[in-house]
């Protein structure tokens, strides 16, 4: 798998979040990497929210697949303390090969205050129900198929009233309903 990113965005990300995109790509080595399709920010491209262990740091990464074997890193930051403990505990107790965190690991994680983590460029994840574990190591990208269907005019008007991306919004609504029914 290849990774790309904007050099200026990487510099800005290091300054803002103290995480480089070179560090962010390490989450893709995490066998327990969590991936959720980002319906909120997938208007012009399919974006994913990833949470994983990168050399002992639990990171929250936004990425998009630009080609079948190429992923572009959009942003990365440390996961907030509550998310770090949830994910770290899951990784520790689910994957036998990951060593238990040491006291120093917890102290290092706890030394970063939630209010010191700038989340302005990434959505806060409050619902983990849509997350799934990576199985094939590729970003989940649904295959799009053209469909002709008849919808009520008021429904189409409602979808279009917020502007560009109404088909993506319609797909997100249908996907949410589908996942809720499973």
C-alpha positions as a printed NumPy array, in Angstrom:
array([[  0.   ,   0.   ,   0.   ],
       [  1.231,   3.509,  -0.856],
       [  0.551,   6.653,   1.177],
       [  0.384,  10.264,   0.041],
       [ -0.246,  13.597,   1.734],
       [  0.113,  17.314,   1.286],
       [  3.52 ,  18.45 ,   2.633],
       [  2.13 ,  21.756,   3.909],
       [ -0.766,  19.992,   5.631],
       [  1.724,  17.594,   7.254],
       [  3.768,  20.521,   8.642],
       [  0.622,  22.207,   9.92 ],
       [ -0.561,  18.923,  11.46 ],
       [  2.766,  18.462,  13.298],
       [  2.561,  21.997,  14.663],
       [ -1.109,  21.682,  15.661],
       [ -1.349,  18.06 ,  16.847],
       [  2.303,  16.995,  17.39 ],
       [  1.678,  14.049,  15.038],
       [  3.329,  13.653,  11.634],
       [  1.671,  11.853,   8.749],
       [  4.708,   9.542,   8.729],
       [  3.633,   8.511,  12.237],
       [ -0.023,   8.327,  11.2  ],
       [  0.621,   5.656,   8.547],
       [  1.816,   3.336,  11.332],
       [ -1.808,   2.784,  12.392],
       [ -2.216,   0.74 ,   9.198],
       [  0.076,  -1.899,  10.772],
       [ -2.265,  -2.284,  13.754],
       [ -4.086,  -5.607,  13.462],
       [ -6.945,  -4.157,  15.514],
       [ -7.268,  -0.914,  13.544],
       [-10.769,   0.528,  13.693],
       [-12.231,   1.993,  10.515],
       [-15.49 ,   3.903,  10.177],
       [-16.804,   5.405,   6.956],
       [-17.111,   9.16 ,   7.577],
       [-20.555,  10.009,   6.215],
       [-20.28 ,  13.594,   7.486],
       [-17.188,  14.498,   5.449],
       [-17.606,  12.208,   2.41 ],
       [-19.266,  14.68 ,   0.066],
       [-16.511,  14.963,  -2.564],
       [-14.573,  11.806,  -1.66 ],
       [-15.027,   8.702,   0.501],
       [-13.361,   9.483,   3.83 ],
       [-12.618,   7.186,   6.733],
       [-12.03 ,   7.715,  10.429],
       [ -9.337,   5.358,  11.68 ],
       [ -8.307,   4.731,  15.274],
       [ -5.284,   2.585,  15.911],
       [ -2.012,   2.004,  17.699],
       [  1.016,   3.671,  16.078],
       [  4.182,   2.636,  17.932],
       [  2.488,   2.858,  21.317],
       [  0.377,   5.944,  20.592],
       [ -3.338,   5.652,  19.918],
       [ -4.045,   7.945,  16.982],
       [ -7.203,   9.232,  15.33 ],
       [ -6.572,   9.506,  11.571],
       [ -8.688,  10.808,   8.705],
       [ -7.849,   9.247,   5.328],
       [ -9.227,   8.535,   1.875],
       [ -8.376,   5.922,  -0.717],
       [ -7.301,   7.73 ,  -3.911],
       [ -6.558,   4.545,  -5.884],
       [ -6.911,   0.819,  -5.113],
       [ -3.414,   0.733,  -3.569],
       [ -2.996,   4.381,  -2.508],
       [ -4.273,   6.102,   0.624],
       [ -4.081,   9.848,   1.245],
       [ -3.692,  10.975,   4.856],
       [ -5.879,  14.012,   5.559],
       [ -5.292,  14.625,   9.269],
       [ -4.023,  12.87 ,  12.394],
       [ -4.05 ,  13.568,  16.123],
       [ -3.787,  11.687,  19.387],
       [ -7.079,  10.113,  20.401],
       [ -8.577,  11.736,  23.484],
       [ -7.891,  10.075,  26.848],
       [-11.233,   8.281,  27.077],
       [-10.917,   6.889,  23.54 ],
       [ -7.285,   5.909,  24.164],
       [ -8.206,   3.841,  27.198],
       [-11.136,   2.175,  25.423],
       [ -9.093,   1.328,  22.332],
       [ -5.936,   0.411,  24.245],
       [ -7.899,  -1.894,  26.542],
       [ -9.577,  -3.524,  23.573],
       [ -6.275,  -4.013,  21.793],
       [ -4.562,  -5.308,  24.926],
       [ -7.212,  -7.833,  25.798],
       [ -8.178,  -8.853,  22.281],
       [ -4.809,  -9.284,  20.571],
       [ -2.501, -11.673,  22.407],
       [  0.688, -10.371,  20.822],
       [  0.277,  -6.8  ,  22.097],
       [  2.007,  -6.36 ,  25.463],
       [  0.089,  -4.829,  28.336],
       [  0.642,  -1.096,  28.686],
       [  3.222,  -0.196,  31.267],
       [  2.83 ,   2.417,  33.969],
       [  5.039,   4.678,  31.821],
       [  2.705,   4.172,  28.842],
       [ -0.29 ,   5.313,  30.893],
       [  1.627,   8.252,  32.341],
       [  2.663,   9.335,  28.85 ],
       [ -0.915,   9.078,  27.589],
       [ -2.338,  10.777,  30.66 ],
       [  0.149,  13.648,  30.369],
       [ -1.776,  15.04 ,  27.399],
       [ -4.864,  16.883,  28.603],
       [ -8.033,  16.572,  26.517],
       [ -8.275,  20.355,  26.27 ],
       [ -4.749,  20.449,  24.773],
       [ -5.808,  18.268,  21.849],
       [ -7.091,  20.461,  19.021],
       [ -9.999,  18.652,  17.35 ],
       [-11.265,  21.522,  15.216],
       [-10.343,  19.852,  11.913],
       [-11.736,  16.403,  12.747],
       [-15.227,  15.34 ,  13.846],
       [-15.653,  13.996,  17.363],
       [-16.647,  10.336,  17.395],
       [-19.362,   9.74 ,  19.972],
       [-20.937,   6.63 ,  18.48 ],
       [-18.658,   3.637,  17.91 ],
       [-21.474,   1.367,  16.688],
       [-20.55 ,   1.894,  13.028],
       [-16.886,   1.015,  13.525],
       [-15.63 ,  -2.322,  12.282],
       [-12.28 ,  -4.054,  12.543],
       [-10.115,  -4.168,   9.459],
       [ -9.932,  -7.618,   8.002],
       [ -8.327,  -7.174,   4.576],
       [ -6.084,  -4.154,   5.356],
       [ -7.722,  -2.026,   2.648],
       [-10.064,   0.872,   3.249],
       [-13.652,  -0.217,   2.91 ],
       [-14.907,   1.42 ,  -0.244],
       [-18.347,   0.351,  -1.383],
       [-18.789,  -0.229,  -5.095],
       [-21.147,   2.378,  -6.51 ],
       [-23.789,   1.217,  -8.996],
       [-26.094,   3.47 , -11.013],
       [-29.736,   3.115, -10.005],
       [-32.868,   4.588, -11.528],
       [-35.633,   5.03 ,  -9.   ],
       [-38.609,   7.275,  -8.451],
       [-38.654,   9.384,  -5.301],
       [-41.199,  11.817,  -3.968],
       [-40.491,  15.353,  -5.154],
       [-40.429,  16.754,  -1.612],
       [-37.834,  14.146,  -0.578],
       [-35.576,  15.091,  -3.513],
       [-36.046,  18.808,  -2.734],
       [-35.091,  18.179,   0.896],
       [-31.966,  16.249,  -0.127],
       [-30.926,  18.957,  -2.598],
       [-31.636,  21.974,  -0.385],
       [-28.216,  21.832,   1.336],
       [-26.417,  21.903,  -2.012],
       [-23.905,  19.674,  -3.729],
       [-23.65 ,  16.07 ,  -2.565],
       [-27.308,  15.131,  -2.288],
       [-26.68 ,  11.638,  -3.722],
       [-23.969,  11.063,  -1.102],
       [-26.384,  12.224,   1.613],
       [-29.073,   9.902,   0.247],
       [-26.577,   7.011,   0.252],
       [-25.514,   7.827,   3.836],
       [-29.143,   7.826,   5.014],
       [-29.803,   4.479,   3.309],
       [-26.518,   3.004,   4.637],
       [-27.388,   4.088,   8.195],
       [-30.832,   2.477,   7.876],
       [-29.263,  -0.682,   6.455],
       [-26.642,  -0.944,   9.239],
       [-29.287,  -0.241,  11.877],
       [-31.378,  -3.151,  10.561],
       [-28.496,  -5.666,  10.694]])
